mmCIF file of N, CA and C in Angstrom:
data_model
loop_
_atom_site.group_PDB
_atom_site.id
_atom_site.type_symbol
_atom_site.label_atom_id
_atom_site.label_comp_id
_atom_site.label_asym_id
_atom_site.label_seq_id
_atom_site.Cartn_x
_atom_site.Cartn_y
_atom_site.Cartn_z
ATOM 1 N N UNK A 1 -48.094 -2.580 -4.371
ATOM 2 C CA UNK A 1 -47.787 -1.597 -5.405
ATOM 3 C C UNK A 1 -49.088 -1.055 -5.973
ATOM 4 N N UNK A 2 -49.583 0.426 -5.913
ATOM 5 C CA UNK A 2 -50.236 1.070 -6.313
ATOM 6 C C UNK A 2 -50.334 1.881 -7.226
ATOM 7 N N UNK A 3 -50.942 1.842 -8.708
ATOM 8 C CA UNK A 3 -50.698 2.926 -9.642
ATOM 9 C C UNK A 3 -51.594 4.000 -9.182
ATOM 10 N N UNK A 4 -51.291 4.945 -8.989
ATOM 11 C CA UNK A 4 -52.050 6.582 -8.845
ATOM 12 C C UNK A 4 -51.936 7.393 -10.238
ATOM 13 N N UNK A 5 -53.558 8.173 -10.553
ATOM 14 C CA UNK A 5 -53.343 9.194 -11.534
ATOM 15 C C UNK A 5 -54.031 10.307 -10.785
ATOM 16 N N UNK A 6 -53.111 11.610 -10.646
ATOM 17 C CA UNK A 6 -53.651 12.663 -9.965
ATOM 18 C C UNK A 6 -53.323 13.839 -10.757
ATOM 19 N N UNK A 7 -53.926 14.799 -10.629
ATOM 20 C CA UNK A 7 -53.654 16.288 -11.193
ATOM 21 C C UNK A 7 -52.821 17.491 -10.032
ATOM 22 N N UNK A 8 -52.430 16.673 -9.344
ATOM 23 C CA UNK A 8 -51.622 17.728 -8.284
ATOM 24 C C UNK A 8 -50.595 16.314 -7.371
ATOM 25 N N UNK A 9 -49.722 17.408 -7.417
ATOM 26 C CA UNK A 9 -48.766 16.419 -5.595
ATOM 27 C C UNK A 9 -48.856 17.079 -5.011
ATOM 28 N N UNK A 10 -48.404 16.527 -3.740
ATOM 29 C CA UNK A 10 -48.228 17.224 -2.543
ATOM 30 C C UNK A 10 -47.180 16.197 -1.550
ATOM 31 N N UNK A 11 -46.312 17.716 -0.627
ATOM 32 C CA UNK A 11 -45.700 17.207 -0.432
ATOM 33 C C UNK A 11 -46.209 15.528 1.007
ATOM 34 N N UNK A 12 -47.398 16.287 1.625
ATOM 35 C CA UNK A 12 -48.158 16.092 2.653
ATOM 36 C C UNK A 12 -48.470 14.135 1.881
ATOM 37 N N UNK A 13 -48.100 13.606 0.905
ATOM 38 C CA UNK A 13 -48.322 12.323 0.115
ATOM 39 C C UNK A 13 -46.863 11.833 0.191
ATOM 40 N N UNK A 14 -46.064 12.103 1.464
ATOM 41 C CA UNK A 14 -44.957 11.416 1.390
ATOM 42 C C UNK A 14 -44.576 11.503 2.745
ATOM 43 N N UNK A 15 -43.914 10.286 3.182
ATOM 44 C CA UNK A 15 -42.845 10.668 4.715
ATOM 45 C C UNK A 15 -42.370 11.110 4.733
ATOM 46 N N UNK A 16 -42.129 11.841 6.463
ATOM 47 C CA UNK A 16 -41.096 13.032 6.459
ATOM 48 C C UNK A 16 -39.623 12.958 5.998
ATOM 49 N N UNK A 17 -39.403 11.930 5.826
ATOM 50 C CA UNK A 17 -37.898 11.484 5.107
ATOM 51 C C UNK A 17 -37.929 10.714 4.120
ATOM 52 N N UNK A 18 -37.702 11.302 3.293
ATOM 53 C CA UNK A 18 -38.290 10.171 1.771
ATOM 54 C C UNK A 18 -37.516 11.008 0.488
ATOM 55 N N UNK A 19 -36.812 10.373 -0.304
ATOM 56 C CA UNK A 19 -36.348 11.059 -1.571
ATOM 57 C C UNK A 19 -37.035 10.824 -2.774
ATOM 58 N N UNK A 20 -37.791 12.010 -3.768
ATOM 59 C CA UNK A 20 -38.941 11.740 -4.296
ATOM 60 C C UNK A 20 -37.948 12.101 -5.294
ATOM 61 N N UNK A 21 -38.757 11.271 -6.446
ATOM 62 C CA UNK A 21 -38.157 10.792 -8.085
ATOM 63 C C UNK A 21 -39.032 11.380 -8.870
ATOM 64 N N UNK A 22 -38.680 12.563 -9.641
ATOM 65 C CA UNK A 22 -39.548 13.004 -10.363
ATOM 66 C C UNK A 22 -39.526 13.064 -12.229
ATOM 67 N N UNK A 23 -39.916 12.066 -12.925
ATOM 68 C CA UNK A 23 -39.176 12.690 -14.821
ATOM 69 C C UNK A 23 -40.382 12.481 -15.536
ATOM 70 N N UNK A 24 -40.502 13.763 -16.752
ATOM 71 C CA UNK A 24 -41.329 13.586 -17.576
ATOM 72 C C UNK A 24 -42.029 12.292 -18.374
ATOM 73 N N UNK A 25 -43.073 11.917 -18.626
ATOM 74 C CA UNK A 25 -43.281 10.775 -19.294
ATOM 75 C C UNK A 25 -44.572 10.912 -20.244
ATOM 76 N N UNK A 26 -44.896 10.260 -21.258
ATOM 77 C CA UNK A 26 -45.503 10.110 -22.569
ATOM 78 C C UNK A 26 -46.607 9.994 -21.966
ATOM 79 N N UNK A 27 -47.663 9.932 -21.195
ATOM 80 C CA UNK A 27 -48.706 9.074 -20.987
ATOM 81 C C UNK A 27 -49.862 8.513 -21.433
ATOM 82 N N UNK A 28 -50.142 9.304 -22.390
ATOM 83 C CA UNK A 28 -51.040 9.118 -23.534
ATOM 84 C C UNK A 28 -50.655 7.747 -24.374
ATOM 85 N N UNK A 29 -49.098 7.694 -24.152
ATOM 86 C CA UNK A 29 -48.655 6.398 -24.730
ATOM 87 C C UNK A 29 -48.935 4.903 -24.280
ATOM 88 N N UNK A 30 -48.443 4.602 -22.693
ATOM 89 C CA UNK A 30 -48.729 3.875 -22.371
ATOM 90 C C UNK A 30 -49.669 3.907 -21.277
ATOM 91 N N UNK A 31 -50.979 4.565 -21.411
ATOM 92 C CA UNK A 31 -52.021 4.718 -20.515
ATOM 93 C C UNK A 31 -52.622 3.361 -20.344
ATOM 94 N N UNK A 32 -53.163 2.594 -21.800
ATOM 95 C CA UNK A 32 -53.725 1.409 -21.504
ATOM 96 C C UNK A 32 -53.062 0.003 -21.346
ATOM 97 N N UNK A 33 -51.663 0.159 -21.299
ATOM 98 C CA UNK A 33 -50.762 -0.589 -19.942
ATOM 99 C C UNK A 33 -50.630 -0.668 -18.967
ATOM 100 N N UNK A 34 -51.476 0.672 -18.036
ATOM 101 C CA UNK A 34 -51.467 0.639 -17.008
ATOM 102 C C UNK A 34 -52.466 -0.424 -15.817
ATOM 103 N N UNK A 35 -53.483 -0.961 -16.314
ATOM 104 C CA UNK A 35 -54.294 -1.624 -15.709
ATOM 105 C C UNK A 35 -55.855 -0.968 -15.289
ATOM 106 N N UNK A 36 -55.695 -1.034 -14.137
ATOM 107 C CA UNK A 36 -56.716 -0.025 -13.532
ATOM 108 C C UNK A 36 -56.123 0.935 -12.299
ATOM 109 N N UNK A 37 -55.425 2.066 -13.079
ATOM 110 C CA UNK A 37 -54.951 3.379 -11.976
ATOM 111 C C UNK A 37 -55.638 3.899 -11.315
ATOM 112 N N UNK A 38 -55.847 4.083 -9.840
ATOM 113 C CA UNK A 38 -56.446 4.771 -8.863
ATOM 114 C C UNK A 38 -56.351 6.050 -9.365
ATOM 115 N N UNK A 39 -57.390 6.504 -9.302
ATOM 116 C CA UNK A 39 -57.572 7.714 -9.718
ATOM 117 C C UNK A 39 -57.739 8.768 -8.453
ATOM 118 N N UNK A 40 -56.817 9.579 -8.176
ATOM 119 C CA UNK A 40 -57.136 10.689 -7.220
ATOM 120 C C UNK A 40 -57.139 12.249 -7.661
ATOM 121 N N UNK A 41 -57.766 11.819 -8.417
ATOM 122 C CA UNK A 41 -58.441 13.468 -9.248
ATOM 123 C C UNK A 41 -59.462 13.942 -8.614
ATOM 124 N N UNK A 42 -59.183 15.508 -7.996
ATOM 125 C CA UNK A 42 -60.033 16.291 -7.071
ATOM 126 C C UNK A 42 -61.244 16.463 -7.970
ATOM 127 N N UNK A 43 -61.389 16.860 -9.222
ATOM 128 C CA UNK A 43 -62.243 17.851 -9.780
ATOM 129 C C UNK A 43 -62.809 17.202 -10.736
ATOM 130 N N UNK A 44 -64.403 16.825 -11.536
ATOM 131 C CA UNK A 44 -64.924 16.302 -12.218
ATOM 132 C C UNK A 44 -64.363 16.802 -13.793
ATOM 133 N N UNK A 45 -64.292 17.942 -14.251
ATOM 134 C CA UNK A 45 -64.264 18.388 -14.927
ATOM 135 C C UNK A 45 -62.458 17.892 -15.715
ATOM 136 N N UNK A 46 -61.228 17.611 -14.617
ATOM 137 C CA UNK A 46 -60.248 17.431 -15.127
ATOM 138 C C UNK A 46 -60.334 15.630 -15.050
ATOM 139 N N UNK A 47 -60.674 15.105 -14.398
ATOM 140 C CA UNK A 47 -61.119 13.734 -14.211
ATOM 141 C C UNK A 47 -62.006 13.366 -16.127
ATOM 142 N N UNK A 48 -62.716 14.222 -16.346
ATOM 143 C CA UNK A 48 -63.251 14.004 -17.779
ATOM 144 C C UNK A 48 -62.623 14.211 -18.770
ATOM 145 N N UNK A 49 -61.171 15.146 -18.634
ATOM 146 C CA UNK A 49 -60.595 15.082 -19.655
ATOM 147 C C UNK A 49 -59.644 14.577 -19.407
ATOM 148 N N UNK A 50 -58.904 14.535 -18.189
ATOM 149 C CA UNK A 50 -57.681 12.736 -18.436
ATOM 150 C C UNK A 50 -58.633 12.130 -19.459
ATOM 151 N N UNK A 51 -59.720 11.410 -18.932
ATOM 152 C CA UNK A 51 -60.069 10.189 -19.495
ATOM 153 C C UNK A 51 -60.450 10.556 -20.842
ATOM 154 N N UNK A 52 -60.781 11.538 -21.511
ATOM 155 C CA UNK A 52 -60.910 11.622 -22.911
ATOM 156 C C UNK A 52 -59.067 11.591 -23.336
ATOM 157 N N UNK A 53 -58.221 12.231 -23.012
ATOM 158 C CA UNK A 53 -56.725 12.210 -23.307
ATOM 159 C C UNK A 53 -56.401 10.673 -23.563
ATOM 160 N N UNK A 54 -56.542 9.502 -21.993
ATOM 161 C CA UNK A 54 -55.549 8.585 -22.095
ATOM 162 C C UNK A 54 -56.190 7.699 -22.496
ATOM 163 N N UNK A 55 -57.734 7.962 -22.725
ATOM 164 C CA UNK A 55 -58.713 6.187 -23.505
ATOM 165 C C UNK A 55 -58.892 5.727 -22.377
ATOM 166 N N UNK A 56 -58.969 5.696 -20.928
ATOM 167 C CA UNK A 56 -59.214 5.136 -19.885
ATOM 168 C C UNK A 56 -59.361 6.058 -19.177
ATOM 169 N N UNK A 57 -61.119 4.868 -18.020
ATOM 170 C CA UNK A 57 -61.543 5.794 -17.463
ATOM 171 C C UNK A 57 -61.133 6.426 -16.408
ATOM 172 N N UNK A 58 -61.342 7.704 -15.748
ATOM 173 C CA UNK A 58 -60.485 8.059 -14.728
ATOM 174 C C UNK A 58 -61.537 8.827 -14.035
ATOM 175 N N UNK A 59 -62.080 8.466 -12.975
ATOM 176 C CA UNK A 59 -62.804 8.739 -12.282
ATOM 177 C C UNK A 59 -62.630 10.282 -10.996
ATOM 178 N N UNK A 60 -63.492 10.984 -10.791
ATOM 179 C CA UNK A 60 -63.241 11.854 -9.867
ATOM 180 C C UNK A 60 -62.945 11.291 -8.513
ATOM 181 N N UNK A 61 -62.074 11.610 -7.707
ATOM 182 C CA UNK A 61 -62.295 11.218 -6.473
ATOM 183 C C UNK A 61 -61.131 11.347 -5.914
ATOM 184 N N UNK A 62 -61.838 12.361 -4.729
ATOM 185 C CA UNK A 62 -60.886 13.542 -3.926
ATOM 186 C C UNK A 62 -60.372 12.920 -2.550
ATOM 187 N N UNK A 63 -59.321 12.633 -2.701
ATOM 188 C CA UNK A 63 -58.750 11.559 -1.563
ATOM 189 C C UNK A 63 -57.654 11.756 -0.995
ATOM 190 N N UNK A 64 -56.998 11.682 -0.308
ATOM 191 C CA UNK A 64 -55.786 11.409 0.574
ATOM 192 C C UNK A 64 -54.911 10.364 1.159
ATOM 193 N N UNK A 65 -53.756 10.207 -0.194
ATOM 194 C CA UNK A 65 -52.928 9.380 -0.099
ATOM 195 C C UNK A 65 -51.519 9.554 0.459
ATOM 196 N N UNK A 66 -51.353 8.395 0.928
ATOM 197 C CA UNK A 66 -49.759 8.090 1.505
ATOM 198 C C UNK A 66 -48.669 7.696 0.630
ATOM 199 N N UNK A 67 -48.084 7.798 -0.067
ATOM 200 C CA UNK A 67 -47.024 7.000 -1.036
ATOM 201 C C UNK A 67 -46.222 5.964 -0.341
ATOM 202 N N UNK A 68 -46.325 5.120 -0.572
ATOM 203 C CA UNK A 68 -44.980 3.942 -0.765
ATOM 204 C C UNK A 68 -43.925 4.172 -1.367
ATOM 205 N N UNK A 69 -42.992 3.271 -1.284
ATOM 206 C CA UNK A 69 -41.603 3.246 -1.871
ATOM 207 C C UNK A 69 -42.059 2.424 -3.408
ATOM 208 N N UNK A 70 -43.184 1.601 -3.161
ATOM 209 C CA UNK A 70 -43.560 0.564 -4.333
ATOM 210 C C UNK A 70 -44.274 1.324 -4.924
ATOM 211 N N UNK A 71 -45.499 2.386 -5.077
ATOM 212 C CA UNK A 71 -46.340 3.258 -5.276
ATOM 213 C C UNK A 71 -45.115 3.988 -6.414
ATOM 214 N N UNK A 72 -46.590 4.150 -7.940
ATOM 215 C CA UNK A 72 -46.187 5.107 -8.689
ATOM 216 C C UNK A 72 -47.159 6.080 -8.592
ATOM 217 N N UNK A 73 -46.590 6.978 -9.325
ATOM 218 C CA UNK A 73 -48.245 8.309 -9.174
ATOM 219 C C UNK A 73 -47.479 9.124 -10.028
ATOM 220 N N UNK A 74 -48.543 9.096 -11.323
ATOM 221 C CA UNK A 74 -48.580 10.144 -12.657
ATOM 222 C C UNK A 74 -49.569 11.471 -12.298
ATOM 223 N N UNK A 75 -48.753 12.418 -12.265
ATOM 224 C CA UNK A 75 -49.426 14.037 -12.309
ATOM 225 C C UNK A 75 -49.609 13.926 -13.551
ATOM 226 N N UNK A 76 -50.763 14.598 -14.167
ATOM 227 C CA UNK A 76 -51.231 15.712 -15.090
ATOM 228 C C UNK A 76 -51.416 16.620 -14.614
ATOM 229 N N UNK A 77 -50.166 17.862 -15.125
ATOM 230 C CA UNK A 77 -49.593 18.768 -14.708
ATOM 231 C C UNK A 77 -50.716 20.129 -15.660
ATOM 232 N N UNK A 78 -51.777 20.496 -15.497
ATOM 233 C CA UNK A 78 -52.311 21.526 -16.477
ATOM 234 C C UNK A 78 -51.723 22.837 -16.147
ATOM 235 N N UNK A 79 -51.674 23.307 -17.797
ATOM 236 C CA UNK A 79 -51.030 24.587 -17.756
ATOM 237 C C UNK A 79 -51.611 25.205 -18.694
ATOM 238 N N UNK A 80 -51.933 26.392 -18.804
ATOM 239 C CA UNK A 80 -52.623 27.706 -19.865
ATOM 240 C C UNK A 80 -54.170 28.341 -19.380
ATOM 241 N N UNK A 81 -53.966 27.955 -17.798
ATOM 242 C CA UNK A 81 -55.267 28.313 -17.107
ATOM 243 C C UNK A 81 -56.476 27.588 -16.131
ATOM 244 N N UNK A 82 -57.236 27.480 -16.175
ATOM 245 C CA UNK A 82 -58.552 26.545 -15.449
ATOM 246 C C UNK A 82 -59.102 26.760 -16.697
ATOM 247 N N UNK A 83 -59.861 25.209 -15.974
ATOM 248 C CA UNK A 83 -60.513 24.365 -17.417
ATOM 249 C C UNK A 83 -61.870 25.205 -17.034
ATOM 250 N N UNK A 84 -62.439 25.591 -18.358
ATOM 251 C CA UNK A 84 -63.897 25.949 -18.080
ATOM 252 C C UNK A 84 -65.271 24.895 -17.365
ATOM 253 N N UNK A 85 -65.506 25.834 -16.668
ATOM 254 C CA UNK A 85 -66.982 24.305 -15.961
ATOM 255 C C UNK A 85 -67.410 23.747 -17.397
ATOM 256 N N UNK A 86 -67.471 22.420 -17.039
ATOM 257 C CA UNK A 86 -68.237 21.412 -18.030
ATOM 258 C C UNK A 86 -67.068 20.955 -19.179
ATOM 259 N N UNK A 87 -65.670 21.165 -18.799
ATOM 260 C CA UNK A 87 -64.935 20.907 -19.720
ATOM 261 C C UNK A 87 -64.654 19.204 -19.733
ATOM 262 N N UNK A 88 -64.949 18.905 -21.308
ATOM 263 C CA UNK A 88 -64.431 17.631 -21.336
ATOM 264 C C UNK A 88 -63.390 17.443 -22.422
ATOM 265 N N UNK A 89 -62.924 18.722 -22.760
ATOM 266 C CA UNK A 89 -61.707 18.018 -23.813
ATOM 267 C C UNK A 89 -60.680 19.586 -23.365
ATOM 268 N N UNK A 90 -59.403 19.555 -23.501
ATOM 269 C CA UNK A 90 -58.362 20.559 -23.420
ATOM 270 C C UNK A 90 -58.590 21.672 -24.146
ATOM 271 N N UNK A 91 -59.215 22.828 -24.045
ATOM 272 C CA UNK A 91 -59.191 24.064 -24.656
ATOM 273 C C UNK A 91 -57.907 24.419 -25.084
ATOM 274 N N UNK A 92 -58.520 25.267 -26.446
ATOM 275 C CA UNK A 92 -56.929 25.875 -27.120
ATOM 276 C C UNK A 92 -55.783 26.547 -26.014
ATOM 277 N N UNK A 93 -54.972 26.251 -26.801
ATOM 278 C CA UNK A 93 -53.501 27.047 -25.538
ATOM 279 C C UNK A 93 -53.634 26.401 -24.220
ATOM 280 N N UNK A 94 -54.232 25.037 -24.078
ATOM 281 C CA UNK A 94 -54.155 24.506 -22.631
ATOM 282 C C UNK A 94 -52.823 23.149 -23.407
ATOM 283 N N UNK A 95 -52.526 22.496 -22.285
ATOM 284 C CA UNK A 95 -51.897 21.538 -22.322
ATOM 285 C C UNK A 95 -51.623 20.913 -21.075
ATOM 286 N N UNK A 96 -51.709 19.334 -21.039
ATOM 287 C CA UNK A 96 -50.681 18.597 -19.966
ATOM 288 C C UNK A 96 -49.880 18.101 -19.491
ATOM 289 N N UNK A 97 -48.898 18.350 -18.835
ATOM 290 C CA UNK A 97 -47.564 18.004 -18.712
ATOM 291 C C UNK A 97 -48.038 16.368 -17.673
ATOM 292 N N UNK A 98 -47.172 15.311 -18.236
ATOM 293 C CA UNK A 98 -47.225 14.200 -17.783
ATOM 294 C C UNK A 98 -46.060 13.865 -16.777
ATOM 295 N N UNK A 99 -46.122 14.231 -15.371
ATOM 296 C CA UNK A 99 -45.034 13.795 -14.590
ATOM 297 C C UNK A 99 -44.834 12.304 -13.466
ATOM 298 N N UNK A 100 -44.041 11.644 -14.092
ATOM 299 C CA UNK A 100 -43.763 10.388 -13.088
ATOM 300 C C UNK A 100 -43.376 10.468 -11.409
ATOM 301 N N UNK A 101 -43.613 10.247 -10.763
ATOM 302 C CA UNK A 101 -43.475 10.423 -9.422
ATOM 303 C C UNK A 101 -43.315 9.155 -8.733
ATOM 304 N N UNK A 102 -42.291 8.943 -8.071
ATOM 305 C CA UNK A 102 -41.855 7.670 -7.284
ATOM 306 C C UNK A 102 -40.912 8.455 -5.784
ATOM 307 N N UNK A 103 -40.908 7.798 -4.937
ATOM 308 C CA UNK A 103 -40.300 8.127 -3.802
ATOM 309 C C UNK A 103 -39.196 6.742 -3.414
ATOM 310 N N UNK A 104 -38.434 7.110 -2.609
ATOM 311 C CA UNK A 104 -37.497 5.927 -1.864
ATOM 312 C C UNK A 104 -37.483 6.177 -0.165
ATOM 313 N N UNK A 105 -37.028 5.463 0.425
ATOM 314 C CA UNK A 105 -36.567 5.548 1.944
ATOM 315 C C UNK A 105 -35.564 6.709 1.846
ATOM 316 N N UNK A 106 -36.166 7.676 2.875
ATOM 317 C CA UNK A 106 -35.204 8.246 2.960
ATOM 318 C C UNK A 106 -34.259 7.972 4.128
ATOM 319 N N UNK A 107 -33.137 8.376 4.153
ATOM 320 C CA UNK A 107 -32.559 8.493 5.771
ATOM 321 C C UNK A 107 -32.547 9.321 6.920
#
């Protein structure tokens, strides 16, 4: 079982038959319950502001994962634009949507 924190999905992070579970969640809430989440955040700049958001660090690093059925993986979903270079905290009118992501066997 793997915790993932990423700023994008894709579908290409799942088997070709797989039913993916998707519902909003708090994350700011229980961020430092999580342990130590793999971080697969492409971009330095959104990698610096997860980690100013959830109090834990969240490292850049642009990778390519497979999901499990045991595997969770939290999107931070940004919305109100691109973050300016060198951004380390959410500019006005930005926000992040926190989405849970789990998959099952599909048939």
């Amino acid at each position: 079982m793997t915790i993932y924190i990423s700023n994008a999905f894709s579908l290409s992070m799942v088997p070709e038959r797989a039913i993916i579970r998707t519902r909003p969640v708090n994350l700011p809430a229980i961020a430092r319950k999580l342990g130590n989440p793999v971080s697969i955040v492409g971009h330095a700049d959104t990698a610096a502001v997860f980690s100013a958001i959830l109090g834990i660090p969240i490292a850049n690093n642009r990778v390519s994962i497979s999901l499990i059925p045991t595997d969770t993986l939290y999107v931070g979903q940004l919305t109100g634009g691109r973050l300016p270079e060198g951004a380390t905290s959410l500019p006005e009118g930005f926000e992040i949507r926190w989405i849970l992501v789990t998959i099952e066997e599909g048939k």
